[in-house]
Amino acid sequence: MTRAILIIVFFLISLLLSGQKSLDYSVELQAYPTGLIPGVKLDKTIGDQSSVLFRLGYNWFRHRDLGVHDDERGGGFGGTLGYRRYFKNGHRGWSVALKNDIWWNKVDWSDIGPLDTVTGETSITVLQPTMELGFTILKNSSLIITPTFAFGFEWNVRTKGAPTGEGAIILAGISIGKRLTSE
């Protein structure tokens, strides 16, 4: 696990130091029916219509009774690695992204019975591949605003404790940031 993280960090640093044209950095908020994901994001140009993206964030959720238990709530830190393809040159307008998130979450859950309530805590590692449609607006040649809509799936790939909810996910989001360009 540590080796994989080091390889990813090395890869991202080499992308950031390469002589490409632009780097977008932004704050982002994604919302889904049972949670919120605030984060900071880097979007690095790798071609006329392509970029790679990296996000660090926190996944806060309250599944209510939509998971395995009568109530599931919690959160955890994680990150995203992805690829974005714009439909035209200039890294603005419509784009589609393929992303994969990994979250290290703690879930507090409870089951309400006729005589008592059973509670517990589960640690999960979640893999969340998604496809995202976005529209990047560039203002004053450096301010970027990107509303997004994504869909995908959440898999609990490691569970320590009782099983908890997983499945299809739909997210709506917005990111606001700055574009740095160099020739």
PDB file of C-alpha atoms in Angstrom:
ATOM      1  CA  MET A   1       0.000   0.000   0.000  1.00  0.00           C
ATOM      2  CA  THR A   2       2.758   2.466   0.922  1.00  0.00           C
ATOM      3  CA  ARG A   3       4.638   1.624  -2.280  1.00  0.00           C
ATOM      4  CA  ALA A   4       1.530   2.351  -4.386  1.00  0.00           C
ATOM      5  CA  ILE A   5       1.033   5.718  -2.682  1.00  0.00           C
ATOM      6  CA  LEU A   6       4.682   6.646  -3.300  1.00  0.00           C
ATOM      7  CA  ILE A   7       4.402   5.714  -6.986  1.00  0.00           C
ATOM      8  CA  ILE A   8       1.259   7.845  -7.354  1.00  0.00           C
ATOM      9  CA  VAL A   9       2.883  10.812  -5.568  1.00  0.00           C
ATOM     10  CA  PHE A  10       5.993  10.524  -7.787  1.00  0.00           C
ATOM     11  CA  PHE A  11       3.806  10.378 -10.907  1.00  0.00           C
ATOM     12  CA  LEU A  12       1.835  13.471  -9.849  1.00  0.00           C
ATOM     13  CA  ILE A  13       4.959  15.482  -8.993  1.00  0.00           C
ATOM     14  CA  SER A  14       6.509  14.639 -12.374  1.00  0.00           C
ATOM     15  CA  LEU A  15       3.327  15.823 -14.122  1.00  0.00           C
ATOM     16  CA  LEU A  16       3.314  19.066 -12.159  1.00  0.00           C
ATOM     17  CA  LEU A  17       6.947  19.777 -13.017  1.00  0.00           C
ATOM     18  CA  SER A  18       6.598  19.018 -16.725  1.00  0.00           C
ATOM     19  CA  GLY A  19       6.678  21.895 -19.224  1.00  0.00           C
ATOM     20  CA  GLN A  20       3.026  21.714 -20.190  1.00  0.00           C
ATOM     21  CA  LYS A  21       0.766  24.719 -20.658  1.00  0.00           C
ATOM     22  CA  SER A  22      -1.649  24.967 -17.734  1.00  0.00           C
ATOM     23  CA  LEU A  23      -2.500  23.877 -14.236  1.00  0.00           C
ATOM     24  CA  ASP A  24      -5.929  24.455 -12.712  1.00  0.00           C
ATOM     25  CA  TYR A  25      -6.248  24.447  -8.958  1.00  0.00           C
ATOM     26  CA  SER A  26      -9.649  24.736  -7.361  1.00  0.00           C
ATOM     27  CA  VAL A  27     -11.898  24.008  -4.441  1.00  0.00           C
ATOM     28  CA  GLU A  28     -14.685  21.572  -5.180  1.00  0.00           C
ATOM     29  CA  LEU A  29     -17.924  20.461  -3.593  1.00  0.00           C
ATOM     30  CA  GLN A  30     -19.791  17.377  -4.759  1.00  0.00           C
ATOM     31  CA  ALA A  31     -23.156  16.391  -3.318  1.00  0.00           C
ATOM     32  CA  TYR A  32     -24.983  13.092  -3.570  1.00  0.00           C
ATOM     33  CA  PRO A  33     -28.308  11.997  -2.064  1.00  0.00           C
ATOM     34  CA  THR A  34     -26.694  10.824   1.189  1.00  0.00           C
ATOM     35  CA  GLY A  35     -23.550  12.933   1.507  1.00  0.00           C
ATOM     36  CA  LEU A  36     -21.105  15.683   0.627  1.00  0.00           C
ATOM     37  CA  ILE A  37     -17.521  15.606  -0.660  1.00  0.00           C
ATOM     38  CA  PRO A  38     -15.559  18.852  -0.221  1.00  0.00           C
ATOM     39  CA  GLY A  39     -12.033  18.873  -1.619  1.00  0.00           C
ATOM     40  CA  VAL A  40      -9.155  20.593  -3.343  1.00  0.00           C
ATOM     41  CA  LYS A  41      -8.368  19.627  -6.924  1.00  0.00           C
ATOM     42  CA  LEU A  42      -5.504  19.941  -9.409  1.00  0.00           C
ATOM     43  CA  ASP A  43      -6.185  19.562 -13.131  1.00  0.00           C
ATOM     44  CA  LYS A  44      -2.962  19.341 -15.197  1.00  0.00           C
ATOM     45  CA  THR A  45      -2.862  19.769 -18.989  1.00  0.00           C
ATOM     46  CA  ILE A  46      -1.289  16.830 -20.841  1.00  0.00           C
ATOM     47  CA  GLY A  47      -2.443  17.690 -24.384  1.00  0.00           C
ATOM     48  CA  ASP A  48      -4.553  20.095 -26.442  1.00  0.00           C
ATOM     49  CA  GLN A  49      -7.781  18.518 -25.198  1.00  0.00           C
ATOM     50  CA  SER A  50      -6.650  16.339 -22.275  1.00  0.00           C
ATOM     51  CA  SER A  51      -5.717  16.658 -18.631  1.00  0.00           C
ATOM     52  CA  VAL A  52      -5.145  14.499 -15.594  1.00  0.00           C
ATOM     53  CA  LEU A  53      -6.787  15.368 -12.324  1.00  0.00           C
ATOM     54  CA  PHE A  54      -6.021  14.764  -8.702  1.00  0.00           C
ATOM     55  CA  ARG A  55      -8.202  15.581  -5.700  1.00  0.00           C
ATOM     56  CA  LEU A  56      -7.819  15.326  -1.938  1.00  0.00           C
ATOM     57  CA  GLY A  57     -11.069  15.427  -0.039  1.00  0.00           C
ATOM     58  CA  TYR A  58     -13.313  14.291   2.752  1.00  0.00           C
ATOM     59  CA  ASN A  59     -16.373  12.093   2.193  1.00  0.00           C
ATOM     60  CA  TRP A  60     -19.080  12.919   4.747  1.00  0.00           C
ATOM     61  CA  PHE A  61     -22.231  10.782   4.577  1.00  0.00           C
ATOM     62  CA  ARG A  62     -25.448   9.854   6.319  1.00  0.00           C
ATOM     63  CA  HIS A  63     -27.031   6.887   4.574  1.00  0.00           C
ATOM     64  CA  ARG A  64     -30.034   6.890   6.927  1.00  0.00           C
ATOM     65  CA  ASP A  65     -31.785   3.536   6.338  1.00  0.00           C
ATOM     66  CA  LEU A  66     -30.660   3.279   2.686  1.00  0.00           C
ATOM     67  CA  GLY A  67     -27.670   1.078   3.604  1.00  0.00           C
ATOM     68  CA  VAL A  68     -27.514  -2.335   5.246  1.00  0.00           C
ATOM     69  CA  HIS A  69     -28.451  -0.983   8.702  1.00  0.00           C
ATOM     70  CA  ASP A  70     -31.287   1.184  10.005  1.00  0.00           C
ATOM     71  CA  ASP A  71     -28.880   4.116  10.305  1.00  0.00           C
ATOM     72  CA  GLU A  72     -25.391   4.558   8.816  1.00  0.00           C
ATOM     73  CA  ARG A  73     -23.311   7.705   9.115  1.00  0.00           C
ATOM     74  CA  GLY A  74     -19.665   8.635   9.035  1.00  0.00           C
ATOM     75  CA  GLY A  75     -16.902   9.819   6.794  1.00  0.00           C
ATOM     76  CA  GLY A  76     -13.267   9.702   5.906  1.00  0.00           C
ATOM     77  CA  PHE A  77     -10.442  11.160   3.903  1.00  0.00           C
ATOM     78  CA  GLY A  78      -9.455  10.077   0.436  1.00  0.00           C
ATOM     79  CA  GLY A  79      -8.517  11.155  -3.019  1.00  0.00           C
ATOM     80  CA  THR A  80      -9.154  10.981  -6.731  1.00  0.00           C
ATOM     81  CA  LEU A  81      -7.082  10.219  -9.789  1.00  0.00           C
ATOM     82  CA  GLY A  82      -8.651  10.761 -13.197  1.00  0.00           C
ATOM     83  CA  TYR A  83      -8.431  11.698 -16.850  1.00  0.00           C
ATOM     84  CA  ARG A  84     -10.439  14.520 -18.462  1.00  0.00           C
ATOM     85  CA  ARG A  85     -11.061  14.939 -22.197  1.00  0.00           C
ATOM     86  CA  TYR A  86     -12.425  18.249 -23.516  1.00  0.00           C
ATOM     87  CA  PHE A  87     -14.604  18.249 -26.632  1.00  0.00           C
ATOM     88  CA  LYS A  88     -12.631  21.162 -28.121  1.00  0.00           C
ATOM     89  CA  ASN A  89      -9.201  22.781 -27.728  1.00  0.00           C
ATOM     90  CA  GLY A  90      -8.586  25.355 -25.003  1.00  0.00           C
ATOM     91  CA  HIS A  91      -9.519  23.273 -21.966  1.00  0.00           C
ATOM     92  CA  ARG A  92     -12.925  24.873 -21.617  1.00  0.00           C
ATOM     93  CA  GLY A  93     -16.476  24.043 -22.535  1.00  0.00           C
ATOM     94  CA  TRP A  94     -17.824  20.491 -22.337  1.00  0.00           C
ATOM     95  CA  SER A  95     -15.654  17.650 -21.067  1.00  0.00           C
ATOM     96  CA  VAL A  96     -15.959  14.071 -19.917  1.00  0.00           C
ATOM     97  CA  ALA A  97     -13.806  12.567 -17.175  1.00  0.00           C
ATOM     98  CA  LEU A  98     -13.120   9.039 -15.997  1.00  0.00           C
ATOM     99  CA  LYS A  99     -12.194   9.102 -12.322  1.00  0.00           C
ATOM    100  CA  ASN A 100     -11.500   6.732  -9.494  1.00  0.00           C
ATOM    101  CA  ASP A 101     -11.804   7.739  -5.858  1.00  0.00           C
ATOM    102  CA  ILE A 102     -10.524   5.860  -2.854  1.00  0.00           C
ATOM    103  CA  TRP A 103     -11.950   6.659   0.593  1.00  0.00           C
ATOM    104  CA  TRP A 104     -10.914   5.403   4.018  1.00  0.00           C
ATOM    105  CA  ASN A 105     -14.181   5.725   5.952  1.00  0.00           C
ATOM    106  CA  LYS A 106     -15.447   4.976   9.437  1.00  0.00           C
ATOM    107  CA  VAL A 107     -19.143   4.141   9.641  1.00  0.00           C
ATOM    108  CA  ASP A 108     -21.206   4.349  12.827  1.00  0.00           C
ATOM    109  CA  TRP A 109     -24.287   2.204  12.380  1.00  0.00           C
ATOM    110  CA  SER A 110     -27.319   1.140  14.374  1.00  0.00           C
ATOM    111  CA  ASP A 111     -30.162  -1.341  14.037  1.00  0.00           C
ATOM    112  CA  ILE A 112     -33.345  -0.603  15.970  1.00  0.00           C
ATOM    113  CA  GLY A 113     -35.040  -3.729  17.298  1.00  0.00           C
ATOM    114  CA  PRO A 114     -38.322  -4.165  19.180  1.00  0.00           C
ATOM    115  CA  LEU A 115     -36.540  -4.313  22.568  1.00  0.00           C
ATOM    116  CA  ASP A 116     -33.168  -2.649  22.066  1.00  0.00           C
ATOM    117  CA  THR A 117     -30.806  -0.934  19.632  1.00  0.00           C
ATOM    118  CA  VAL A 118     -27.649  -2.607  18.372  1.00  0.00           C
ATOM    119  CA  THR A 119     -24.793  -0.279  17.426  1.00  0.00           C
ATOM    120  CA  GLY A 120     -21.356  -0.722  15.946  1.00  0.00           C
ATOM    121  CA  GLU A 121     -18.525   0.811  13.995  1.00  0.00           C
ATOM    122  CA  THR A 122     -17.113  -0.417  10.709  1.00  0.00           C
ATOM    123  CA  SER A 123     -13.939   0.690   8.919  1.00  0.00           C
ATOM    124  CA  ILE A 124     -14.180   0.474   5.144  1.00  0.00           C
ATOM    125  CA  THR A 125     -11.999   1.220   2.175  1.00  0.00           C
ATOM    126  CA  VAL A 126     -14.209   2.343  -0.689  1.00  0.00           C
ATOM    127  CA  LEU A 127     -13.334   2.286  -4.388  1.00  0.00           C
ATOM    128  CA  GLN A 128     -15.563   4.677  -6.332  1.00  0.00           C
ATOM    129  CA  PRO A 129     -15.125   4.743 -10.134  1.00  0.00           C
ATOM    130  CA  THR A 130     -17.224   7.422 -11.846  1.00  0.00           C
ATOM    131  CA  MET A 131     -17.813   9.038 -15.220  1.00  0.00           C
ATOM    132  CA  GLU A 132     -18.257  12.809 -15.026  1.00  0.00           C
ATOM    133  CA  LEU A 133     -19.683  15.337 -17.466  1.00  0.00           C
ATOM    134  CA  GLY A 134     -18.529  18.919 -16.902  1.00  0.00           C
ATOM    135  CA  PHE A 135     -18.673  22.367 -18.442  1.00  0.00           C
ATOM    136  CA  THR A 136     -15.659  24.606 -17.773  1.00  0.00           C
ATOM    137  CA  ILE A 137     -16.190  28.359 -17.921  1.00  0.00           C
ATOM    138  CA  LEU A 138     -13.044  30.508 -18.182  1.00  0.00           C
ATOM    139  CA  LYS A 139     -13.403  34.142 -17.011  1.00  0.00           C
ATOM    140  CA  ASN A 140     -10.711  36.838 -17.278  1.00  0.00           C
ATOM    141  CA  SER A 141      -8.279  34.194 -18.650  1.00  0.00           C
ATOM    142  CA  SER A 142      -7.653  32.710 -15.179  1.00  0.00           C
ATOM    143  CA  LEU A 143     -10.879  32.234 -13.151  1.00  0.00           C
ATOM    144  CA  ILE A 144     -12.435  28.818 -13.796  1.00  0.00           C
ATOM    145  CA  ILE A 145     -15.900  27.624 -12.813  1.00  0.00           C
ATOM    146  CA  THR A 146     -16.894  24.044 -13.594  1.00  0.00           C
ATOM    147  CA  PRO A 147     -20.297  22.549 -12.765  1.00  0.00           C
ATOM    148  CA  THR A 148     -20.333  18.737 -13.046  1.00  0.00           C
ATOM    149  CA  PHE A 149     -22.631  15.730 -12.995  1.00  0.00           C
ATOM    150  CA  ALA A 150     -21.233  12.238 -12.340  1.00  0.00           C
ATOM    151  CA  PHE A 151     -22.449   8.690 -11.944  1.00  0.00           C
ATOM    152  CA  GLY A 152     -20.705   5.528 -10.900  1.00  0.00           C
ATOM    153  CA  PHE A 153     -20.500   2.832  -8.264  1.00  0.00           C
ATOM    154  CA  GLU A 154     -19.183   2.468  -4.713  1.00  0.00           C
ATOM    155  CA  TRP A 155     -17.496  -0.817  -3.743  1.00  0.00           C
ATOM    156  CA  ASN A 156     -16.445  -1.578  -0.183  1.00  0.00           C
ATOM    157  CA  VAL A 157     -13.218  -3.359  -1.100  1.00  0.00           C
ATOM    158  CA  ARG A 158     -12.098  -3.789   2.528  1.00  0.00           C
ATOM    159  CA  THR A 159     -14.471  -4.083   5.464  1.00  0.00           C
ATOM    160  CA  LYS A 160     -13.453  -4.360   9.108  1.00  0.00           C
ATOM    161  CA  GLY A 161     -16.666  -4.869  11.050  1.00  0.00           C
ATOM    162  CA  ALA A 162     -20.231  -5.448   9.899  1.00  0.00           C
ATOM    163  CA  PRO A 163     -21.032  -4.924   6.196  1.00  0.00           C
ATOM    164  CA  THR A 164     -22.383  -1.474   5.277  1.00  0.00           C
ATOM    165  CA  GLY A 165     -24.081   0.098   2.273  1.00  0.00           C
ATOM    166  CA  GLU A 166     -22.560   0.257  -1.199  1.00  0.00           C
ATOM    167  CA  GLY A 167     -23.912   0.574  -4.726  1.00  0.00           C
ATOM    168  CA  ALA A 168     -24.711   3.045  -7.493  1.00  0.00           C
ATOM    169  CA  ILE A 169     -23.965   6.721  -6.906  1.00  0.00           C
ATOM    170  CA  ILE A 170     -24.966   9.991  -8.604  1.00  0.00           C
ATOM    171  CA  LEU A 171     -23.110  13.224  -7.796  1.00  0.00           C
ATOM    172  CA  ALA A 172     -23.601  16.891  -8.710  1.00  0.00           C
ATOM    173  CA  GLY A 173     -20.742  19.272  -8.123  1.00  0.00           C
ATOM    174  CA  ILE A 174     -19.075  22.578  -8.710  1.00  0.00           C
ATOM    175  CA  SER A 175     -15.460  23.662  -8.620  1.00  0.00           C
ATOM    176  CA  ILE A 176     -14.127  27.202  -8.578  1.00  0.00           C
ATOM    177  CA  GLY A 177     -10.484  28.018  -9.000  1.00  0.00           C
ATOM    178  CA  LYS A 178      -7.612  29.561 -10.850  1.00  0.00           C
ATOM    179  CA  ARG A 179      -5.797  28.595 -14.075  1.00  0.00           C
ATOM    180  CA  LEU A 180      -2.044  29.075 -14.189  1.00  0.00           C
ATOM    181  CA  THR A 181      -0.591  29.083 -17.698  1.00  0.00           C
ATOM    182  CA  SER A 182       2.977  28.950 -18.960  1.00  0.00           C
ATOM    183  CA  GLU A 183       4.388  28.769 -22.435  1.00  0.00           C
TER     184      GLU A 183
END
